[in-house]
Short mmCIF file of C-alpha atoms in Angstrom, two decimals:
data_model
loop_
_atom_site.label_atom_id
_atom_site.label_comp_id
_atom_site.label_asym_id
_atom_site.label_seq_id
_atom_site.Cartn_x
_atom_site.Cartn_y
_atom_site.Cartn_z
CA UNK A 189 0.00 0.00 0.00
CA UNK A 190 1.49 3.38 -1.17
CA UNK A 191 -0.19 6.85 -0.65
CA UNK A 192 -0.04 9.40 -3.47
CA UNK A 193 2.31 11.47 -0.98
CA UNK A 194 4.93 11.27 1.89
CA UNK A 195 2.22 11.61 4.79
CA UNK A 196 4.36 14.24 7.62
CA UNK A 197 5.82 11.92 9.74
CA UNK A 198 4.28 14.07 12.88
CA UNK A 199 1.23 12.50 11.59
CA UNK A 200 1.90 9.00 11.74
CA UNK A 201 3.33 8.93 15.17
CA UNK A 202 0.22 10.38 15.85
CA UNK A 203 -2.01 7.40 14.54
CA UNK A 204 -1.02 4.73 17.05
CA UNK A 205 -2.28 6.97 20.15
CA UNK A 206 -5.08 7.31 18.24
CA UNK A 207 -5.65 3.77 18.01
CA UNK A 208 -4.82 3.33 22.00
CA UNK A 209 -7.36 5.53 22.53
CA UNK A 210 -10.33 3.77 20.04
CA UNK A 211 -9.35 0.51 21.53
CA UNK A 212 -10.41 2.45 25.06
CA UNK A 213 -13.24 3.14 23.33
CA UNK A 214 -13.95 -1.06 22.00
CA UNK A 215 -13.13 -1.98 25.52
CA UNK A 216 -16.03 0.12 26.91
CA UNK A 217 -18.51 -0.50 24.27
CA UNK A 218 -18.81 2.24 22.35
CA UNK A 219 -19.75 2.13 18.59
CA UNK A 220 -18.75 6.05 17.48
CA UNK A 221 -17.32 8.84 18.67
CA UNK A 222 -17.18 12.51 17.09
CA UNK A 223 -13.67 14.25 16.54
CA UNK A 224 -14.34 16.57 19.69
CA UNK A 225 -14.92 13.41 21.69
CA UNK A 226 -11.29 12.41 20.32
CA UNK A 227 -10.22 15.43 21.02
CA UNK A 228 -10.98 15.35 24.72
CA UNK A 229 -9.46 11.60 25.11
CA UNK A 230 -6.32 11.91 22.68
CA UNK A 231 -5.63 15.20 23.87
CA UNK A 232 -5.40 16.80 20.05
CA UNK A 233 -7.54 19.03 18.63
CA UNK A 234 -10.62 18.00 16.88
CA UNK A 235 -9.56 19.89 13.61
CA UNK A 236 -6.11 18.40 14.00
CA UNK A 237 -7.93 15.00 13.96
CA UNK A 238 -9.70 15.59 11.06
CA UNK A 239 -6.55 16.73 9.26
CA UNK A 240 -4.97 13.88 10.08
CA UNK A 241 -7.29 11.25 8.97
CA UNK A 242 -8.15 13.17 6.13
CA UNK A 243 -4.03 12.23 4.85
CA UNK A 244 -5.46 8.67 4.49
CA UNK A 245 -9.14 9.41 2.50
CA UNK A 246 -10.72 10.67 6.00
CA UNK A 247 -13.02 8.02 7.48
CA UNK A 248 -15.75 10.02 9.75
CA UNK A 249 -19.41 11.07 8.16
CA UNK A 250 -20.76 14.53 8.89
CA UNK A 251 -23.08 14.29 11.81
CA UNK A 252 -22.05 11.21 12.75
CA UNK A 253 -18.67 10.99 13.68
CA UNK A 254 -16.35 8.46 13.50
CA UNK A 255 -17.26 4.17 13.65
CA UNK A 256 -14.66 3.54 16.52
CA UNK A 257 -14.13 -0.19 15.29
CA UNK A 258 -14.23 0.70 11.87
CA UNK A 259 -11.69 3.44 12.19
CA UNK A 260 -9.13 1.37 14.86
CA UNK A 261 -9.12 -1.05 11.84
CA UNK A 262 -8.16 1.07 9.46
CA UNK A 263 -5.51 2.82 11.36
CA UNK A 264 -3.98 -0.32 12.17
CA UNK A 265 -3.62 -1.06 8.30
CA UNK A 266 -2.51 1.86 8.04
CA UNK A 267 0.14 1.47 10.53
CA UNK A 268 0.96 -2.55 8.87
CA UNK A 269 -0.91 -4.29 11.95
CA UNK A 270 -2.34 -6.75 9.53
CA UNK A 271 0.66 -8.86 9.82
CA UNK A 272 3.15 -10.54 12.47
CA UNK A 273 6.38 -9.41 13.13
CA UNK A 274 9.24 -11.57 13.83
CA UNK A 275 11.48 -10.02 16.49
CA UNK A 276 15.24 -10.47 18.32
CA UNK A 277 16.74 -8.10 21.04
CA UNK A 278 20.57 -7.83 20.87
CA UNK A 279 21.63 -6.66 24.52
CA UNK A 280 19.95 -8.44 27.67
CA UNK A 281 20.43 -5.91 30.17
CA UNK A 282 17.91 -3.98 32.41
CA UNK A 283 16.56 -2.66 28.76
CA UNK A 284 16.34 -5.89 26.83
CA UNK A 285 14.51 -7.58 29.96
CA UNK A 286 11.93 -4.71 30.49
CA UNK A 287 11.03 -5.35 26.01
CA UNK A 288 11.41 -8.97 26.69
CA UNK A 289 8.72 -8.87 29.13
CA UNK A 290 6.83 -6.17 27.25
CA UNK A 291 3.35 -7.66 27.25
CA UNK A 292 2.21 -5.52 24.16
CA UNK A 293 4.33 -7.25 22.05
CA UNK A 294 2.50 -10.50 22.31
CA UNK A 295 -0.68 -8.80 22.15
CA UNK A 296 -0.34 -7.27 18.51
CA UNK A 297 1.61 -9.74 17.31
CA UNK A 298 5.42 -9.11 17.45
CA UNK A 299 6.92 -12.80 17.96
CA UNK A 300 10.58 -12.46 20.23
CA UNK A 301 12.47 -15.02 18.52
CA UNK A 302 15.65 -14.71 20.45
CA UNK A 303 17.53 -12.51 22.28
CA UNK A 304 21.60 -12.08 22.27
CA UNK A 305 23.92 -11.01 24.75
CA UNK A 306 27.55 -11.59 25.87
CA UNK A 307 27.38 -12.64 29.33
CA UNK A 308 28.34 -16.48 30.09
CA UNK A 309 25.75 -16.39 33.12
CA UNK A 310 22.69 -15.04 30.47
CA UNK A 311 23.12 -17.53 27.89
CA UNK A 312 21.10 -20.61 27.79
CA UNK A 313 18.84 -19.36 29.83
CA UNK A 314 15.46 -17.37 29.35
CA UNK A 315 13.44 -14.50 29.31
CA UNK A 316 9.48 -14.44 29.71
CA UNK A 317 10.23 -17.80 27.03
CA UNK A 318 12.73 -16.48 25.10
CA UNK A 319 16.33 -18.27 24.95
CA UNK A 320 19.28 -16.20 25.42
CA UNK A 321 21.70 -16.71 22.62
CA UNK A 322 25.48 -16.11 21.95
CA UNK A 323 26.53 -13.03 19.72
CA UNK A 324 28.75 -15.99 18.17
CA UNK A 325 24.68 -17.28 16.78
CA UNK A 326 23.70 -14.18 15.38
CA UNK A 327 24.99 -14.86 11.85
CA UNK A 328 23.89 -18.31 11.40
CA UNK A 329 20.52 -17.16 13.15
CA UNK A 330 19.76 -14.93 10.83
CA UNK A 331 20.78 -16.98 7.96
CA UNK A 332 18.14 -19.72 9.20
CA UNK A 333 15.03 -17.41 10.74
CA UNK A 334 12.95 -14.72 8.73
CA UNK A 335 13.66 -11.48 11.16
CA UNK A 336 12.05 -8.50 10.93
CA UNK A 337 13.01 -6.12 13.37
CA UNK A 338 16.16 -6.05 15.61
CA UNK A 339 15.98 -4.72 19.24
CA UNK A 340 19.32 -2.62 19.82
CA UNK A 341 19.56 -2.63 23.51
CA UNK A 342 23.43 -2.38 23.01
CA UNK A 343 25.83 -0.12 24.91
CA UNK A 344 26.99 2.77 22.38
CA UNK A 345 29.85 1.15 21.33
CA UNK A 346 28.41 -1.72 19.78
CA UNK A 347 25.72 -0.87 18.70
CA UNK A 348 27.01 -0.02 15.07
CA UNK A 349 28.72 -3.29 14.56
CA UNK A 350 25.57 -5.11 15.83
CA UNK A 351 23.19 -3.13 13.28
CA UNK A 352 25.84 -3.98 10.68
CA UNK A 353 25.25 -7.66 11.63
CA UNK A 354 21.51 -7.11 11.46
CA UNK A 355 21.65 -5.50 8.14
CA UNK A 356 23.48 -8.52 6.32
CA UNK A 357 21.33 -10.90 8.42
CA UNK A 358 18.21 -9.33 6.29
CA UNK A 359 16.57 -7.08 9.03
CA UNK A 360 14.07 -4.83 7.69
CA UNK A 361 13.80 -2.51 10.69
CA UNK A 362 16.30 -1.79 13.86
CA UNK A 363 14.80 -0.26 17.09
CA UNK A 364 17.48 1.46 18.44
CA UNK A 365 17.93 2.23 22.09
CA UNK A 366 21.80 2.53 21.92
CA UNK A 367 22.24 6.32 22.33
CA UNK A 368 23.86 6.65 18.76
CA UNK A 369 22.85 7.16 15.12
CA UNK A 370 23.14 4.06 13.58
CA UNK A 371 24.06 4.12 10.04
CA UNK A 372 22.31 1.82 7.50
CA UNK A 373 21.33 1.22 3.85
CA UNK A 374 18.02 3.39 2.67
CA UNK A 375 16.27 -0.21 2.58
CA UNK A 376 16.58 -0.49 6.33
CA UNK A 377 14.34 1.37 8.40
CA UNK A 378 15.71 2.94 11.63
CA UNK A 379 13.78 4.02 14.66
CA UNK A 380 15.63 5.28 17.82
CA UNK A 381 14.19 5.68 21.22
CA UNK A 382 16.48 8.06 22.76
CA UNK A 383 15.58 8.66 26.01
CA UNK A 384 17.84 11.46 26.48
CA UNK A 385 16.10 13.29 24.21
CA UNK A 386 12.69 12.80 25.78
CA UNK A 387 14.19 13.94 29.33
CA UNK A 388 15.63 17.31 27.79
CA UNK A 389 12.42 17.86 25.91
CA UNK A 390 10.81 17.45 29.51
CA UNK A 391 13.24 19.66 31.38
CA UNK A 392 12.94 22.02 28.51
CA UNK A 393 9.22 22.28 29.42
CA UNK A 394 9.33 22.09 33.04
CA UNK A 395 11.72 25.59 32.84
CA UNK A 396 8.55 27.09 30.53
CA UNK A 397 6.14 26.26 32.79
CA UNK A 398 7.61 26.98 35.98
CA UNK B 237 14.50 32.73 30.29
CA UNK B 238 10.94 33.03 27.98
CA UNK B 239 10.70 33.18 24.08
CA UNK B 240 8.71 35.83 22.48
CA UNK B 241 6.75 33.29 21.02
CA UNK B 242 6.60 29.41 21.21
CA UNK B 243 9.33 27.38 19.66
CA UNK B 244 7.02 24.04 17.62
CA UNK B 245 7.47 21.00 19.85
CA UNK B 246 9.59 19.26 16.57
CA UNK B 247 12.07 21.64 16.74
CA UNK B 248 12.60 21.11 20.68
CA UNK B 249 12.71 17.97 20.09
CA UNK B 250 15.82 18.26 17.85
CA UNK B 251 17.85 20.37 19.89
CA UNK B 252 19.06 17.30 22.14
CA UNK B 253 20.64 15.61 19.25
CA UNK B 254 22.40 18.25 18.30
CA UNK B 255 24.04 18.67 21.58
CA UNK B 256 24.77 15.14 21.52
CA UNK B 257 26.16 15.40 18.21
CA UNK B 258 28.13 18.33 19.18
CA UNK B 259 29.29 16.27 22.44
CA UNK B 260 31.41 13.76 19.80
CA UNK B 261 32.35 16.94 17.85
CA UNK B 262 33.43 18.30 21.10
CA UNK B 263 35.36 14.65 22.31
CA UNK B 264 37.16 14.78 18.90
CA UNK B 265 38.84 18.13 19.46
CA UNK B 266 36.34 20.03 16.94
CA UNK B 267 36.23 23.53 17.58
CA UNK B 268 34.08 24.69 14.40
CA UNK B 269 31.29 23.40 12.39
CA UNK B 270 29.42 23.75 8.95
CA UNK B 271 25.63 23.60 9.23
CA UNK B 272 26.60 20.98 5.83
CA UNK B 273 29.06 19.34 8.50
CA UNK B 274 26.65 19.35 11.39
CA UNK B 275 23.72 17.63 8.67
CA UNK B 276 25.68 14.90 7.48
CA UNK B 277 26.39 13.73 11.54
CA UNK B 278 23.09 14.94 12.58
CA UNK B 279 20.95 13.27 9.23
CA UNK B 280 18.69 16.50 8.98
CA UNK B 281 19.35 18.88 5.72
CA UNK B 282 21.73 21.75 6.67
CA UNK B 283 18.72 24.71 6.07
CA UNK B 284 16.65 22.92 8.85
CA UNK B 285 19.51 22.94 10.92
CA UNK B 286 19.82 26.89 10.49
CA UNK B 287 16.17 27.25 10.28
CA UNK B 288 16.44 25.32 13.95
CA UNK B 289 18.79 27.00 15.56
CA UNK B 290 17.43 30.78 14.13
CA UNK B 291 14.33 29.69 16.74
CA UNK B 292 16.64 30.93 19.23
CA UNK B 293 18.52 34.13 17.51
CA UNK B 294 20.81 31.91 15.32
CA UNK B 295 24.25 31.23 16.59
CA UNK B 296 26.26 30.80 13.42
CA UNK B 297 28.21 32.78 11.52
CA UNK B 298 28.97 33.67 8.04
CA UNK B 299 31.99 31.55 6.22
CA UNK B 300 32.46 30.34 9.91
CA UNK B 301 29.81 28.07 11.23
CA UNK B 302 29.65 26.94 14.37
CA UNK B 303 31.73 27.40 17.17
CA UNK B 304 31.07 23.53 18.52
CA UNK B 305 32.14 24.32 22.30
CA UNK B 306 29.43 27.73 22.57
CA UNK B 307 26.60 26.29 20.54
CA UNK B 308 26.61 23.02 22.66
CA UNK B 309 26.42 25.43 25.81
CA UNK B 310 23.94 27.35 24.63
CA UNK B 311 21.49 24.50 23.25
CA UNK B 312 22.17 23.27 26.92
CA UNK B 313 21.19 26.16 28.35
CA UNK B 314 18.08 26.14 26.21
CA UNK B 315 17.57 23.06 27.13
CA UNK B 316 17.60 24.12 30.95
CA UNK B 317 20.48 21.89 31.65
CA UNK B 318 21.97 24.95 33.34
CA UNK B 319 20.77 23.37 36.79
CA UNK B 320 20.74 20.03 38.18
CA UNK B 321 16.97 18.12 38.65
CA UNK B 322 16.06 15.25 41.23
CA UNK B 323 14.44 12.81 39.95
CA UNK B 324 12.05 9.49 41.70
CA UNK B 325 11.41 6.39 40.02
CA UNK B 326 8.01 4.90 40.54
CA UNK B 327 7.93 1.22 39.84
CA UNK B 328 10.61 -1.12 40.14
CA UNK B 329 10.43 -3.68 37.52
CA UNK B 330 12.27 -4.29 34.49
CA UNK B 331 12.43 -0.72 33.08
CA UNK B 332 12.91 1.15 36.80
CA UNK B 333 15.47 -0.98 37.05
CA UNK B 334 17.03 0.08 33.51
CA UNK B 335 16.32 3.98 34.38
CA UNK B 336 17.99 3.45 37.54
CA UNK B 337 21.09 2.71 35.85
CA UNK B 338 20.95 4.76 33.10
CA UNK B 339 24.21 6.57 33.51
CA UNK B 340 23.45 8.90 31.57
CA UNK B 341 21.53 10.67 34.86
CA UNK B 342 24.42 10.94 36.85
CA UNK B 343 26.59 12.52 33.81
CA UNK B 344 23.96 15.65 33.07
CA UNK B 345 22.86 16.31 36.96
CA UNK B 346 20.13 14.63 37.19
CA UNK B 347 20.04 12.84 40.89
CA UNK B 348 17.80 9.60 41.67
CA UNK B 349 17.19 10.04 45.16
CA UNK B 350 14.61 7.23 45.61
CA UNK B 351 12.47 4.28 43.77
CA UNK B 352 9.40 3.44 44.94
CA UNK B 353 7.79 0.34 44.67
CA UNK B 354 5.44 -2.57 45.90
CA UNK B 355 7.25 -5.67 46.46
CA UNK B 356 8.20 -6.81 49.94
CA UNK B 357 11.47 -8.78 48.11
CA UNK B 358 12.68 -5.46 46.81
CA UNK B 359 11.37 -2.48 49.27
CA UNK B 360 14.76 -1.40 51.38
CA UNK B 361 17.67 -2.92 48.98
CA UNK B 362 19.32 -0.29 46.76
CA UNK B 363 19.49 -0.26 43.15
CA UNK B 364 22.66 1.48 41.50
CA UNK B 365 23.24 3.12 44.80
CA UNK B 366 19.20 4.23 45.16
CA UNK B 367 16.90 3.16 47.89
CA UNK B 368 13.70 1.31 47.27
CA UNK B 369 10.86 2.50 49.51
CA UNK B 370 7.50 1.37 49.51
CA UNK B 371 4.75 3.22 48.22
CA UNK B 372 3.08 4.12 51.82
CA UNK B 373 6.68 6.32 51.85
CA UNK B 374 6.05 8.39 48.73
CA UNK B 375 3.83 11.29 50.40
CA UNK B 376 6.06 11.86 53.31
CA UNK B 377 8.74 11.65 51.09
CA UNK B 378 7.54 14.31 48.63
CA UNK B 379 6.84 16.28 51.99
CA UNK B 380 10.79 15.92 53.00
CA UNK B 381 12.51 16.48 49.85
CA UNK B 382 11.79 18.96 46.57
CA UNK B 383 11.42 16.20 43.65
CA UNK B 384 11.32 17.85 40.26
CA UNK B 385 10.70 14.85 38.32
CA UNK B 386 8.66 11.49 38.98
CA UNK B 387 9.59 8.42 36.28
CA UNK B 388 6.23 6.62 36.60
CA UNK B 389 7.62 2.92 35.53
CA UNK B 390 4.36 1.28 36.83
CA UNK B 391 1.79 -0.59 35.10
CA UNK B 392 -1.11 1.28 33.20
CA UNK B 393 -3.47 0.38 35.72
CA UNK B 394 -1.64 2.46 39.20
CA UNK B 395 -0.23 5.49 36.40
CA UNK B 396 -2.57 8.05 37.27
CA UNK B 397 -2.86 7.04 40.91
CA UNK B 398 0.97 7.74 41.73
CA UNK B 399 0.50 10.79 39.39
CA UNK B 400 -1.99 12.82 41.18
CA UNK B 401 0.30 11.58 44.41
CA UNK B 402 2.99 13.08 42.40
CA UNK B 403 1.62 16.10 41.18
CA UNK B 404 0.26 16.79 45.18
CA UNK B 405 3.50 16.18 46.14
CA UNK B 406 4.70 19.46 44.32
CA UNK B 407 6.57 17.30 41.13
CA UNK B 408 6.99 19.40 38.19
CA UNK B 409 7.33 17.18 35.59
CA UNK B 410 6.54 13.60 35.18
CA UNK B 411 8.12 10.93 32.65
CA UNK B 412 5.50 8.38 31.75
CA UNK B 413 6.41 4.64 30.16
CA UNK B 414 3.27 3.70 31.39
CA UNK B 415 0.67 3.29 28.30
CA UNK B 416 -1.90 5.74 28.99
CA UNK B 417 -2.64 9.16 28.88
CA UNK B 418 -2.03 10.59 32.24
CA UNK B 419 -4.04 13.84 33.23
CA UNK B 420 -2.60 16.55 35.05
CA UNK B 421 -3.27 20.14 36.08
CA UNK B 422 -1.22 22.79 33.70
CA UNK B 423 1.45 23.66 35.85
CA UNK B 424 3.08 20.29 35.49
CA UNK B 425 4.25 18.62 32.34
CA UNK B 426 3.88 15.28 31.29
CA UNK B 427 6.61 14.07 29.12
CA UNK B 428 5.49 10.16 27.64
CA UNK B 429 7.84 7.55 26.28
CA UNK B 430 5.21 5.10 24.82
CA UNK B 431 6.90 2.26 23.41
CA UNK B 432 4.29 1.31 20.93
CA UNK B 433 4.23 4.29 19.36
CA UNK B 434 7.53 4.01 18.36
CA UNK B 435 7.16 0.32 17.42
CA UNK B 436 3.85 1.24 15.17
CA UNK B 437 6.00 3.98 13.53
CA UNK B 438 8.43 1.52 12.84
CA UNK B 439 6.55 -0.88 11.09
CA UNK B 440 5.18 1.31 9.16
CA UNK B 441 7.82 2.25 7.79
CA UNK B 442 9.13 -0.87 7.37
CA UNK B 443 6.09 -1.47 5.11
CA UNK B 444 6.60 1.92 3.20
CA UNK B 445 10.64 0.75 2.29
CA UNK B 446 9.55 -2.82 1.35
#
């Protein structure tokens, strides 16, 4: 599925709270909700809403709003929910436990495959059911399972190697946690979660307000 | 230090990776910079990069560029990393755990003074040198010390609970990995790390490139 345009990327990370929000919505039963009822829950505007949905053909009626299941459907195509995910995480530290144990993950589909690490006293063993492999595996892993998406849970300093592994290995997607930009080939998608950067945004804010 | 009018949230939101970027420049001995320079390290085009950093009066100059050392203090000071912040972790799982030892804290002032969580088997052992209290603690605690920031690391379901303990406490700011929207009067900022945003925005991308 292409669109006709590069949707803003501003838009798209806002589709999955949307979608967090309509399955809210499921979960208590209700069958539509206008944009200014959106509004209120998603904490966007209601014309902001509209905008948004409108990048993908719009989906509410006039007077009627928007069909919640109907619309957390589409969004999820939008997003590529309509298929599973195979995942690995390369660093079992604090970080690669707390994703291993992620329970969303299982819940949407994302399948944890395996998860690498270096230490002797990790590997062998597992995590919420996933087996704890040597980096030594992660060629010949790759070679034998369909991966999708790598997990960087890395320190900094290999993170770069490790993504290099992952993009001969036939990763589609990294995940990045290491607090580096990862260099790949324009047929790999990378998406960082920097948490640095969240925590200046915050403090950033917290000075405005205060 | 106020704006004359509000800098967008994207372009915030940039400003931490150019310090970091400029932190490597910095470790390396750089003492100048191109805006073509800083957007090949950095991956966004050089006339963002100037359009960025004009937000705040422009800091470049002509045939010159950057001077790495002053624009890295005075993103900081943007930033507000002028002053140091303590911070609380609520929750003590997987991901407290990983916050707690995010050394990245101790390097840019920010001090973890307690965590706070639930379980008998954990309450009163330290974690990377910080405390774990129980949760009958947290008001008297808030009442003892000034706490600018609360990590709430708990499940979805106890989020807004410790948040409105939290904001009574006098907490500025809050850092939410919990997946839901918490709600908060104005004078405190909520600052969200949802994981499966970032995962949904990943994937679809990953169907875009394919």
């Amino acid at each position: 599925m292409k669109e006709q345009y590069k949707i803003p990327d501003v838009v798209i990370r806002r589709l999955p709270r949307y979608r967090r929000c309509l399955e809210e919505l499921i979960a208590s039963d209700k069958d539509r909700i206008s944009s200014n009822a959106l509004s209120e829950i998603t904490g966007f505007t209601a014309s902001q809403i509209r905008q948004d949905l409108n990048n993908f053909g719009g989906f509410g009626q006039q007077g009627y709003g928007y069909n919640v299941k109907e619309l957390h459907k589409a969004i999820g195509r939008i997003l590529g929910n309509t298929r599973a995910y195979n995942l690995i995480i390369l660093g079992g530290g604090n970080l690669g436990h707390a994703i291993a144990n992620y329970t969303y993950l299982q819940k949407e589909h994302y399948f944890l495959k395996a998860m690498f690490d270096v230490s002797a006293s990790l590997i062998g063993t597992y995590v919420n059911g996933t087996k704890v492999l040597s980096y030594s595996e992660l060629d010949g892993f790759l070679d034998g399972n369909k991966i999708d998406i790598g997990v960087i849970c890395t320190n900094k300093s290999s993170a770069q190697e490790v993504a290099d592994k992952l993009v001969a290995g036939g990763v589609k997607g990294i995940w990045n946690f290491a607090p580096i930009e990862i260099k790949v080939p324009e047929t790999v998608v990378v998406e960082n979660v920097h948490l640095s950067e969240s925590l200046h945004a915050l403090t950033y804010y917290i000075n405005r307000t205060e």
